[in-house]
Coordinates of C-alpha atoms and ligand atoms in Angstrom, one line a residue:
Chain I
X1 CA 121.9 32.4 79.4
X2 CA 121.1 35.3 77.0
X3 CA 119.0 34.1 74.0
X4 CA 119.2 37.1 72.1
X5 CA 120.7 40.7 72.1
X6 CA 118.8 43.7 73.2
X7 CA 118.4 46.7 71.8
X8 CA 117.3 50.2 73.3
X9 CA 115.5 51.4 70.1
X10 CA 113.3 54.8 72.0
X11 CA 112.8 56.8 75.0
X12 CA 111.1 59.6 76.1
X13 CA 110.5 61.5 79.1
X14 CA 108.4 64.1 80.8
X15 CA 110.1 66.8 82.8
X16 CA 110.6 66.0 86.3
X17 CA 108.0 68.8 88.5
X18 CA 105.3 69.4 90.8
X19 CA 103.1 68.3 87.6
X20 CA 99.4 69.7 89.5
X21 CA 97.6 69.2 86.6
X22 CA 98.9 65.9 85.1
X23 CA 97.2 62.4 86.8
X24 CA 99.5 59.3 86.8
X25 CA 98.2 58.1 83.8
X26 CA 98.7 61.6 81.8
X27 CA 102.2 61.6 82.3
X28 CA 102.7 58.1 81.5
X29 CA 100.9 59.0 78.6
X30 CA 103.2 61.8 77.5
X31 CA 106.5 60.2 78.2
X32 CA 105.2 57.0 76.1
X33 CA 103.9 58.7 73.0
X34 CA 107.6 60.9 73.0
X35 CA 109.1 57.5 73.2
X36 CA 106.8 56.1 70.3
X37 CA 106.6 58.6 67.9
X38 CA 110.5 58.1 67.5
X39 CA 110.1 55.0 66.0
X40 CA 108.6 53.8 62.7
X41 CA 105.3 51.8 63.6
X42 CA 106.3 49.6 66.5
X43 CA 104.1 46.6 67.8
X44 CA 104.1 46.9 71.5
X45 CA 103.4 43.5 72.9
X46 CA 104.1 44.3 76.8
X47 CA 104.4 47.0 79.2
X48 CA 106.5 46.9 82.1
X49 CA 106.1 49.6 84.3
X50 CA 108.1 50.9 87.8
X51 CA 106.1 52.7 90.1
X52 CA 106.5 52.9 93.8
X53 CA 103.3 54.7 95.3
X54 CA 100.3 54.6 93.7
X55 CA 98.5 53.1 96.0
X56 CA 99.5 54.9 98.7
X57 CA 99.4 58.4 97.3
X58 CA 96.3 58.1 94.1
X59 CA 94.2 55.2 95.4
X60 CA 95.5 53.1 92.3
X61 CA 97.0 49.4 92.2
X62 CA 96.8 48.1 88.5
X63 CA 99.0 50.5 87.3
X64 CA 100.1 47.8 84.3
X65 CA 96.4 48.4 82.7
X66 CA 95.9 52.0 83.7
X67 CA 98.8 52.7 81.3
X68 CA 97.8 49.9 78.3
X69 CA 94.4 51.6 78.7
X70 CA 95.6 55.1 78.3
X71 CA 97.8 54.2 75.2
X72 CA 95.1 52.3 73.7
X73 CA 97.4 49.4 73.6
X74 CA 95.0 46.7 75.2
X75 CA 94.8 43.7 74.9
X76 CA 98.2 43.2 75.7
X77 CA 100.1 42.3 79.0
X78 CA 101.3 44.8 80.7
X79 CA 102.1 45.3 84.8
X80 CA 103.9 47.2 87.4
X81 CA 107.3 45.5 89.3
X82 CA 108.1 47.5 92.5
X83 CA 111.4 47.7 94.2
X84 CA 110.8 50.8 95.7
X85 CA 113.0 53.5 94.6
X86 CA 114.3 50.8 92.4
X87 CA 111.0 50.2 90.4
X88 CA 112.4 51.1 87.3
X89 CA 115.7 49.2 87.1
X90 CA 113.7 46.2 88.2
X91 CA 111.2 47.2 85.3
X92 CA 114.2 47.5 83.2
X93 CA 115.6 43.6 84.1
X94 CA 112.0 42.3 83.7
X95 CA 111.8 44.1 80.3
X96 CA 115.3 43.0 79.0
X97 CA 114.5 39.7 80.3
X98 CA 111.0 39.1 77.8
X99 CA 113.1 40.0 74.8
X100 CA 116.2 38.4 75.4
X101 CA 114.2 35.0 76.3
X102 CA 111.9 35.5 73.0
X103 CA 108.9 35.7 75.0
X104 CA 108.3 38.8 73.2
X105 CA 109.6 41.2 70.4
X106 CA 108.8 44.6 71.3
X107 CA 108.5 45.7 74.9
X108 CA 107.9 49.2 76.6
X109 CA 109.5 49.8 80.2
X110 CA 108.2 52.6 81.5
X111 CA 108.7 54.3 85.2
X112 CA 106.1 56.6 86.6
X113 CA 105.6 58.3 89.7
X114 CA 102.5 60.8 91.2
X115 CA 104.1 62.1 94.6
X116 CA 102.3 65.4 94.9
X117 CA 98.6 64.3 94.9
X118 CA 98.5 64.0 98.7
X119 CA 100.0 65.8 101.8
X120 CA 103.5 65.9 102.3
X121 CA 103.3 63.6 105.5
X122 CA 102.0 61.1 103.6
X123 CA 104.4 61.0 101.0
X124 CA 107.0 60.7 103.5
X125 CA 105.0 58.1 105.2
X126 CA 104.5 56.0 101.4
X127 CA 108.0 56.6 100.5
X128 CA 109.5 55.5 103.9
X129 CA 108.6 52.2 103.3
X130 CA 111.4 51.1 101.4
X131 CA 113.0 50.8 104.9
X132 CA 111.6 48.0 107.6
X133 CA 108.9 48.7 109.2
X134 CA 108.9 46.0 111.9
X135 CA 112.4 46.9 112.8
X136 CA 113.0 50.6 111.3
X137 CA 110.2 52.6 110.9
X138 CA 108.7 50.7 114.2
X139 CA 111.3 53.3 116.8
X140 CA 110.6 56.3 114.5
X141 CA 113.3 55.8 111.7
X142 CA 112.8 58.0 108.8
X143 CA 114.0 56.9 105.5
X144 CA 116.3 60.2 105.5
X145 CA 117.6 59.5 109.0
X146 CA 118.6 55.9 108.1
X147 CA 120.8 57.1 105.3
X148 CA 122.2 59.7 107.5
X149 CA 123.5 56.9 109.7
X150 CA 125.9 56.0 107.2
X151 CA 126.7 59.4 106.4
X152 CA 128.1 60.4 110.0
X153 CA 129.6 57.1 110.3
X154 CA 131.2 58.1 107.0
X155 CA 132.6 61.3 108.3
X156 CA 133.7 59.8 111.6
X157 CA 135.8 56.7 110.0
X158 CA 137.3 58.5 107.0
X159 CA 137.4 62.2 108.4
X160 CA 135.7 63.4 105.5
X161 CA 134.7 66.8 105.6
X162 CA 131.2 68.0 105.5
X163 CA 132.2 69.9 102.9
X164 CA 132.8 67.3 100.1
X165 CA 129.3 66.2 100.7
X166 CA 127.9 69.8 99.6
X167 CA 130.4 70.1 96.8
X168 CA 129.2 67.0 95.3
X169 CA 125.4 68.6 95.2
X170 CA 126.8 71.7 94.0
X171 CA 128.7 69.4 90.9
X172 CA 124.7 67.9 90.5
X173 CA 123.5 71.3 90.2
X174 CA 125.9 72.3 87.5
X175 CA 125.1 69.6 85.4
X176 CA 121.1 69.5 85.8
X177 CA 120.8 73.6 85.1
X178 CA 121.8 71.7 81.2
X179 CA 118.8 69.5 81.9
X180 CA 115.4 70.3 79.6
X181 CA 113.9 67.6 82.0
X182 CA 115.3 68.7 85.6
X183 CA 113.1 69.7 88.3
X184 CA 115.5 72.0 89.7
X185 CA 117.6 73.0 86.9
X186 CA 119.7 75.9 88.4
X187 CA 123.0 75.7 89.7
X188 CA 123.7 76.6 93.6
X189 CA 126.8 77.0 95.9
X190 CA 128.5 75.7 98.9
X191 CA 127.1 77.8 101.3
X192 CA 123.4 77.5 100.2
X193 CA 123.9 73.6 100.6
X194 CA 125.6 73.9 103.8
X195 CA 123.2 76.3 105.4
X196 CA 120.0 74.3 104.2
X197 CA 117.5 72.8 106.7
X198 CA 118.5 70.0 108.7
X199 CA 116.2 67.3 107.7
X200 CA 117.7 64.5 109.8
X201 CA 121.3 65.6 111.5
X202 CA 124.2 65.5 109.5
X203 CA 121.4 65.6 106.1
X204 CA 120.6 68.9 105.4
X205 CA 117.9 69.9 102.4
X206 CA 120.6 69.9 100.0
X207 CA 121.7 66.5 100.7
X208 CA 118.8 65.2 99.5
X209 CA 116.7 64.5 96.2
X210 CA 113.7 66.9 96.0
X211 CA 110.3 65.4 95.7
X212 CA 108.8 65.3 92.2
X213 CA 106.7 63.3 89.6
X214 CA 107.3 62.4 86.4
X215 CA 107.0 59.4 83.9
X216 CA 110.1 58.1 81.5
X217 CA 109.6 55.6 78.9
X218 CA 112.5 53.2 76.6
X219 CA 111.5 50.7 73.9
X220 CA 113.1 47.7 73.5
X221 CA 113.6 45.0 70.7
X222 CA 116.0 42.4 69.7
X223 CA 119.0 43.7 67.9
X224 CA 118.8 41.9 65.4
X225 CA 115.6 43.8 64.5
X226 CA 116.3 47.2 65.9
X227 CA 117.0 48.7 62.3
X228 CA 113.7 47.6 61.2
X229 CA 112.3 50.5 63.5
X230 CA 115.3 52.9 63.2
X231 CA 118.5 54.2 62.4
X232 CA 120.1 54.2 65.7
X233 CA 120.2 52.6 68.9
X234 CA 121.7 51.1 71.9
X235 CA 122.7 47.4 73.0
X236 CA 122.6 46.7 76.4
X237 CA 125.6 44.6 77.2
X238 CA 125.5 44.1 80.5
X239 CA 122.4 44.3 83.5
X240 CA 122.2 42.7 86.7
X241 CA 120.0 43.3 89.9
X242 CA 121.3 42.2 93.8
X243 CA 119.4 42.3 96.9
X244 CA 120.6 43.1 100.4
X245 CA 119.1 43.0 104.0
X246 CA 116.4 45.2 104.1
X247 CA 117.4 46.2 107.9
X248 CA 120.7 48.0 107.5
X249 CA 122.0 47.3 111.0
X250 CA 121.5 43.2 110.0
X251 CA 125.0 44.4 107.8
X252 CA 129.1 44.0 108.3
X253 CA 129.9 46.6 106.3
X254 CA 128.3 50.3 106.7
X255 CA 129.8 51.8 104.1
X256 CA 129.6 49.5 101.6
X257 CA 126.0 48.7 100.2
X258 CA 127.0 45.4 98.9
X259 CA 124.2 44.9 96.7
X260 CA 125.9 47.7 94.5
X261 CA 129.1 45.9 94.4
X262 CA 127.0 42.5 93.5
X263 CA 125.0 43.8 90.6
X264 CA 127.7 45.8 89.2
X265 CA 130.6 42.7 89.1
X266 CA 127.5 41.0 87.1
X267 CA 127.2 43.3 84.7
X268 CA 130.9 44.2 84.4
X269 CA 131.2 40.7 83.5
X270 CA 128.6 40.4 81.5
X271 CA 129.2 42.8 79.7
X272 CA 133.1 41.8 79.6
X273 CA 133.8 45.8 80.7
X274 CA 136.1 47.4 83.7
X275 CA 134.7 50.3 85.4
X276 CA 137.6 52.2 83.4
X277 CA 135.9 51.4 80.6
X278 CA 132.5 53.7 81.3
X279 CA 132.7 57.0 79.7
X280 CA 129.2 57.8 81.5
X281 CA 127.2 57.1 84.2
X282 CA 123.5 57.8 85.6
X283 CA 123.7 56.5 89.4
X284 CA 121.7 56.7 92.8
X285 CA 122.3 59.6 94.2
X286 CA 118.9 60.1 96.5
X287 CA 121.7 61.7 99.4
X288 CA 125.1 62.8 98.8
X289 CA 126.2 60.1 101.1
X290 CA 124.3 57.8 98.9
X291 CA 126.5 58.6 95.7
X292 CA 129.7 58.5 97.5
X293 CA 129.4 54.9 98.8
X294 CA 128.0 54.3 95.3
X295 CA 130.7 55.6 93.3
X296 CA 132.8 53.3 95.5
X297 CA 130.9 50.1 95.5
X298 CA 130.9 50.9 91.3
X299 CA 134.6 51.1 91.0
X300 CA 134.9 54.7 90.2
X301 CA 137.0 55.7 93.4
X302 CA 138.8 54.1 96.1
X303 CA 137.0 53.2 99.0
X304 CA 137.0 56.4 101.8
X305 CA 138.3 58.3 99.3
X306 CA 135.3 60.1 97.5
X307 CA 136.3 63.7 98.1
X308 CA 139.8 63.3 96.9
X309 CA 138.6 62.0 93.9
X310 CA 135.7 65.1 93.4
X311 CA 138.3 67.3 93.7
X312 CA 140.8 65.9 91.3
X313 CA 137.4 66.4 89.1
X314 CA 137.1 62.5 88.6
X315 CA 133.7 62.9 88.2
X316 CA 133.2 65.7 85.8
X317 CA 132.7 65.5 81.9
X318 CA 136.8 65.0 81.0
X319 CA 137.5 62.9 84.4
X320 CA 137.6 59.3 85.2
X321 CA 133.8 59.0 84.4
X322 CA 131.1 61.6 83.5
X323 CA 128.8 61.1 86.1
X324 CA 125.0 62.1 86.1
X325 CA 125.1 64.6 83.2
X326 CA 121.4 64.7 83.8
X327 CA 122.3 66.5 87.8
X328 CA 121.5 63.3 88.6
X329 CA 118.5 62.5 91.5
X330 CA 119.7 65.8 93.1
X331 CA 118.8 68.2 90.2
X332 CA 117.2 66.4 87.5
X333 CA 114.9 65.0 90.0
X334 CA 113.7 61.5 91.7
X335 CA 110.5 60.2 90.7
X336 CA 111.0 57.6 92.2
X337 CA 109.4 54.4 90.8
X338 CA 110.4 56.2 87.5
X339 CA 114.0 57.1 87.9
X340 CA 115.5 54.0 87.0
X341 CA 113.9 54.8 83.9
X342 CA 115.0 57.8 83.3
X343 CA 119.0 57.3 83.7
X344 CA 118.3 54.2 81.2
X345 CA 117.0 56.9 78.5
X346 CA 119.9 59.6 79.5
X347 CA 122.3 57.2 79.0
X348 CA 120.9 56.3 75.7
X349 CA 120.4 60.0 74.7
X350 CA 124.2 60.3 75.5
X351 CA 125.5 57.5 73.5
X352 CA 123.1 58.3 70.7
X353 CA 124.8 61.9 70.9
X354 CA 121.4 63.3 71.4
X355 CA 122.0 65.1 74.8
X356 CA 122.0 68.4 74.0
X357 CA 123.7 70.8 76.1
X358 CA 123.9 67.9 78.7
X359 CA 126.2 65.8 75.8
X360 CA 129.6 63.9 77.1
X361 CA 131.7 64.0 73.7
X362 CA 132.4 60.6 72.2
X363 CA 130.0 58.3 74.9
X364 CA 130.6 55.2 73.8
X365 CA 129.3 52.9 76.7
X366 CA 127.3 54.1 79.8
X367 CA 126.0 52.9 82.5
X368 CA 122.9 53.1 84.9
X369 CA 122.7 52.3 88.9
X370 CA 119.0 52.7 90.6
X371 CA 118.3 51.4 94.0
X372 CA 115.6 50.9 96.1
X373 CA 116.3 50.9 100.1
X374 CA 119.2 52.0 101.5
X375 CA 120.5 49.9 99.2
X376 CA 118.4 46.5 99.5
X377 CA 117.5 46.1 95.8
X378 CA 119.9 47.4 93.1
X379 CA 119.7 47.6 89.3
X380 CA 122.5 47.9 87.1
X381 CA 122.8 48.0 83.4
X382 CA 125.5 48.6 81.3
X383 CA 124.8 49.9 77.0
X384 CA 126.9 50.6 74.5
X385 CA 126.6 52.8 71.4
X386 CA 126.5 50.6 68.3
X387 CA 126.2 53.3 65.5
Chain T
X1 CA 99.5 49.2 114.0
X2 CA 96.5 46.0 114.0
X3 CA 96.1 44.1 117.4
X4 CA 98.0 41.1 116.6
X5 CA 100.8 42.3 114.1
X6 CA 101.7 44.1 117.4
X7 CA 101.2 41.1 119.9
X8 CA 103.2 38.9 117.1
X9 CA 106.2 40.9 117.7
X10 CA 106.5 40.8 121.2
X11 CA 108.8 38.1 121.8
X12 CA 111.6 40.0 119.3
X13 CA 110.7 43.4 120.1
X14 CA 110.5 43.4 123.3
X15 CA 112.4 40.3 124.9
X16 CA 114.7 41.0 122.4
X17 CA 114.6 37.5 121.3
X18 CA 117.1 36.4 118.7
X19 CA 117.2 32.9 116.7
X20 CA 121.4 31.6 117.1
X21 CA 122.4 29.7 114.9
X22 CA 123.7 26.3 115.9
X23 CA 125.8 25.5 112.9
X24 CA 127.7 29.2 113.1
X25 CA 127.0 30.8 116.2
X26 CA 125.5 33.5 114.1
X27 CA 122.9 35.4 115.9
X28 CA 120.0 36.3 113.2
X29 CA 117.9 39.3 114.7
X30 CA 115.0 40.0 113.3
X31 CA 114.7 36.0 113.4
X32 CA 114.9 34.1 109.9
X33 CA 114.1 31.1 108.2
X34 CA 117.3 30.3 107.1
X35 CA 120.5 31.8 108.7
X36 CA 122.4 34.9 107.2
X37 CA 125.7 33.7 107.1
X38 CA 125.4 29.7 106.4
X39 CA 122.0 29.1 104.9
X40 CA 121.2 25.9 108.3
X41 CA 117.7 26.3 110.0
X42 CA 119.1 24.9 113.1
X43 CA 118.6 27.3 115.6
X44 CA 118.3 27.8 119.4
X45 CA 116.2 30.7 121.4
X46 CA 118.9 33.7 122.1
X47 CA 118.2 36.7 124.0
X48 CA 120.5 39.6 123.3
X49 CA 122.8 41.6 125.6
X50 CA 121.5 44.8 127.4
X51 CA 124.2 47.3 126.8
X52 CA 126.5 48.0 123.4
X53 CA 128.1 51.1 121.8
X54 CA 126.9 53.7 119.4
X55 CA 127.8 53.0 116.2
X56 CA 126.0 56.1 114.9
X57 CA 123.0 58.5 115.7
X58 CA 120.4 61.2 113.5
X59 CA 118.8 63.4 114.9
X60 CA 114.9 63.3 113.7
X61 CA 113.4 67.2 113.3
X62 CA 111.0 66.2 110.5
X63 CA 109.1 63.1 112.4
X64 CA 107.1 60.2 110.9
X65 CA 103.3 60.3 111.6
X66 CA 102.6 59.0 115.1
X67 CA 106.0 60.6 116.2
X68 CA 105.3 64.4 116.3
X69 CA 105.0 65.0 119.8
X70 CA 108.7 64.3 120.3
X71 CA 110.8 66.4 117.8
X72 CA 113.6 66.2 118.3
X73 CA 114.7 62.8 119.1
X74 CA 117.7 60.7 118.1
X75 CA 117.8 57.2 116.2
X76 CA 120.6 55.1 116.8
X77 CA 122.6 52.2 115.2
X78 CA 123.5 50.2 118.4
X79 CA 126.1 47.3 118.4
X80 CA 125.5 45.0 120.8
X81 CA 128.4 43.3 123.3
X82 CA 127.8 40.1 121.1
X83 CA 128.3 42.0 118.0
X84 CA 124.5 42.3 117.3
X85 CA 123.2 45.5 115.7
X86 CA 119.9 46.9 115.9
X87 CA 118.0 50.2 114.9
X88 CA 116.6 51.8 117.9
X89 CA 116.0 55.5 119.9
X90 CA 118.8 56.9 122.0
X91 CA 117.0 58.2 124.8
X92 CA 117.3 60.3 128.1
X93 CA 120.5 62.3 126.3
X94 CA 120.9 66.0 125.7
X95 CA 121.3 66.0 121.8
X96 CA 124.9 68.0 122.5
X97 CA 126.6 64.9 124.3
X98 CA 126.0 62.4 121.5
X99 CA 129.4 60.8 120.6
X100 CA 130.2 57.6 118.5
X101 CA 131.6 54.9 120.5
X102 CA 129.9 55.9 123.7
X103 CA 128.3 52.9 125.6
X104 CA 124.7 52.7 125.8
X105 CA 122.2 50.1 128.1
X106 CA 118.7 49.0 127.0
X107 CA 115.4 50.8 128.8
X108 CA 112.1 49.8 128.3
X109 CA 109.6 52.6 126.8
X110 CA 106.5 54.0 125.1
X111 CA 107.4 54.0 121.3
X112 CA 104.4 55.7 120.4
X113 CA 100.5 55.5 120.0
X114 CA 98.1 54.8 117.5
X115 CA 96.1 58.3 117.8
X116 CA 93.1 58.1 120.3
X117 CA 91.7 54.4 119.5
X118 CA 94.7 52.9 119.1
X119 CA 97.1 50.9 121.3
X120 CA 100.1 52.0 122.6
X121 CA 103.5 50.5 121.2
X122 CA 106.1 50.0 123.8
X123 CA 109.3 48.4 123.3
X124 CA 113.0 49.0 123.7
X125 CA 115.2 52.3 123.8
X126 CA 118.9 52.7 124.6
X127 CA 120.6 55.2 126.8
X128 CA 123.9 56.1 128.2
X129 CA 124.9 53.4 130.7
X130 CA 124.9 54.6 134.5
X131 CA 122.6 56.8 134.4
Ligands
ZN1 ZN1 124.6 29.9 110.5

């Protein structure tokens, strides 16, 4: 039962990069202080914070008091939920889940992720272990190749062509060369993404999200007391999370990841919204396969049926839905423990009006899907504007 | 990989030894507490078939750590005769004659090694049947 509504009253981001000279806790830093000074004189009383690797990749666990430190914000709570590439929806549900329950009035969820202070075998080797590693990892499974599974099972039930899977990163491009914040904001075309590097057969570089860090930040508050801090904010309406078998093969259904279609029912229905009704949408698109099953499980296309509905621009600012604005994991970036994070403060940048170039006219309610695994924990949250 | 998170695994990884269900029939592999499909912990010691289909393949040119003396190799999503599926290497194959739906049979081989102190993982591949 929810005790009381929540608002989305700030957010604030870095830019998604090879950030050399920024630690962990220095881009934490900047994204929270964007996110604060927004706001007339909040009282922070918890930090929730996504982050996948730390401890892998900067030696760190603890991440909940590096960042209270940083902000000078102890004594109060603050700790990191993981879910993998899904740390920052979880953060997000955990977050929403203190206010709405009254435990406490103001909280910050934050995302961060610091993926380029070791070598890259070792960030492979961290962020592979969203997949099993008794069962998966164990014969030599990468995290790439276990999504690429689905995507040539994909091509060989549905005959999709290859192509549709390019022009979908090509759309991602488009949008994220609008993107301030995108690590790779330039647009490219078919035959750069269909020539790329194989990085496990049928992905190809240009398939895939680049590796990046970066740290995004949202405030939240009851609504009932969001206009004591500003002028304009965001309710979320709807948010739900839904697990699946970590092993993919343990699964019925290989193109459907059925924690998608779990956690988005919840919040449809929470929320008391249709898919039709989502003017825009931030969702997981770590491999092009990945967003086509996604925008299926979410009810924005028929099942098998992705790259009809890409070409009949469905997709696009205009179409059925506006999807990642932001160029989505693709362009904009996935940092990973962080991303969730950041689609939850695009979407309220777009229904705020405050995108920028990026802006879908007249967003009234939005919606964010992050997911950790190949699909084994999701995170989805619905918002709406309210003035 | 430690000595005895290794040895623990034996029976499943290498016997192949499932936990059936005895309410369902389900066959749970990796082995649970509770079955997938109708929640009973009644369950009897299953071992799975030997030979199943390709259900689909990737090919691995960037490997894992512990894997790069093999590039390239294949990973394959196997479905057992019983309807099991499992994650496992396609092996003894030219990368060209890969097809969905062809039949594979279980071998037994070196999955890799732990560097030069380490122990050597062994467990179970697939390749074409009649070979
Ligand atoms: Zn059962």
């Amino acid at each position: 039962m929810i005790l009381r509504r929540v608002a989305v009253i700030s957010y604030g981001m870095t830019k998604v990069d090879k950030h050399w000279n920024k630690s962990l806790r220095s881009l934490f830093g900047e994204a929270a202080l964007n996110a604060i000074n927004k706001v007339k004189n909040p009282k922070i009383d918890a930090i929730i914070v996504g982050n996948m690797c730390a401890s892998d990749l900067s030696d760190q666990n603890n991440i909940g008091a590096i960042v209270a430190d940083e902000l000078g914000l102890t004594p109060i709570t603050a700790y990191r939920v993981e879910a993998a590439c899904g740390s920052g929806g979880a953060a997000l549900l955990t977050g929403f889940s203190l206010v709405s329950s009254g435990v406490y009035n103001v909280v910050m969820v934050g995302g961060v992720e610091k993926l380029t202070d070791n070598i890259g075998k070792m960030t492979s080797f961290s962020l592979g272990k969203a997949a099993d590693a008794e069962y998966e990892l164990f014969y030599g499974a990468t995290f790439a190749s276990l999504n690429a599974l689905l995507m040539n099972r994909y091509m060989y039930v549905y005959k999709t062509p290859r192509e549709a899977f390019a022009d979908f990163a090509v759309l991602m491009h488009k949008n994220g060369a609008k993107n301030p914040y995108a690590q790779l904001p330039f647009e490219i075309n078919r035959e750069i993404a269909l020539n790329s590097e194989y990085i496990a057969d049928p992905i190809r570089l240009y398939d895939c999200a680049p590796i990046g860090d970066g740290a995004a930040v949202i405030i939240l508050c009851s609504l009932e007391e969001a206009s004591k801090y500003t002028d304009s904010f965001v309710e979320i309406i709807g948010i739900s999370g839904a697990s699946d078998t970590i092993n993919i093969a343990s699964r019925d259904d290989l193109l459907s990841l059925k924690a998608t279609v779990t956690a988005a029912n919840n919040a449809y229905k929470m929320a008391k919204v249709t898919p039709k009704d989502i003017d825009v949408a931030e969702i997981h698109d770590t491999f092009t396969i990945t967003a086509a099953i996604s925008l299926e499980d979410l009810g924005f296309c028929e099942r098998g049926k992705f790259d009809k509905f890409l070409y009949e621009g469905a997709f696009e600012p205009g179409g059925i839905v506006a999807i990642n604005p932001s160029g989505g994991l693709k362009s904009r970036g996935h940092p990973v423990g962080a991303t969730g994070v950041y689609q939850a403060a695009e979407i309220t940048m777009q229904l705020l009006g405050e995108a920028g170039k990026m802006q879908i006219p007249n967003a009234e309610i939005g919606l964010t899907h992050n997911m950790g695994g190949v699909g084994s924990s999701v995170y989805v949250s619905i918002m709406k504007r309210v003035k | 990989m430690s000595v005895p998170r290794y040895w623990r695994e034996i029976p499943y990884r290498i016997r192949l030894e499932a936990k059936k269900c005895k309410l369902c029939n389900y066959v749970n592999y990796p082995p649970r507490s509770k079955c997938l499909k109708c929640g009973s912990t009644e369950f009897e010691k299953y071992i799975l078939p030997k030979r199943g289909k390709l259900l689909s393949f990737s090919i691995i040119r960037n490997p894992p750590i512990g894997f790069d003396k093999k590039t390239p190799y294949v990973i394959g999503l196997v479905e057992l005769e019983d309807g099991t599926r499992l994650i496992t290497q396609i092996t003894d194959i030219d990368i060209n004659e890969l097809k969905i739906g062809m039949e594979v049979e279980q071998v037994f081989r070196k999955i890799t090694e732990d560097g030069d102190s380490g122990i050597i993982q062994y467990g179970v591949k697939f390749r074409p049947k009649n070979m």
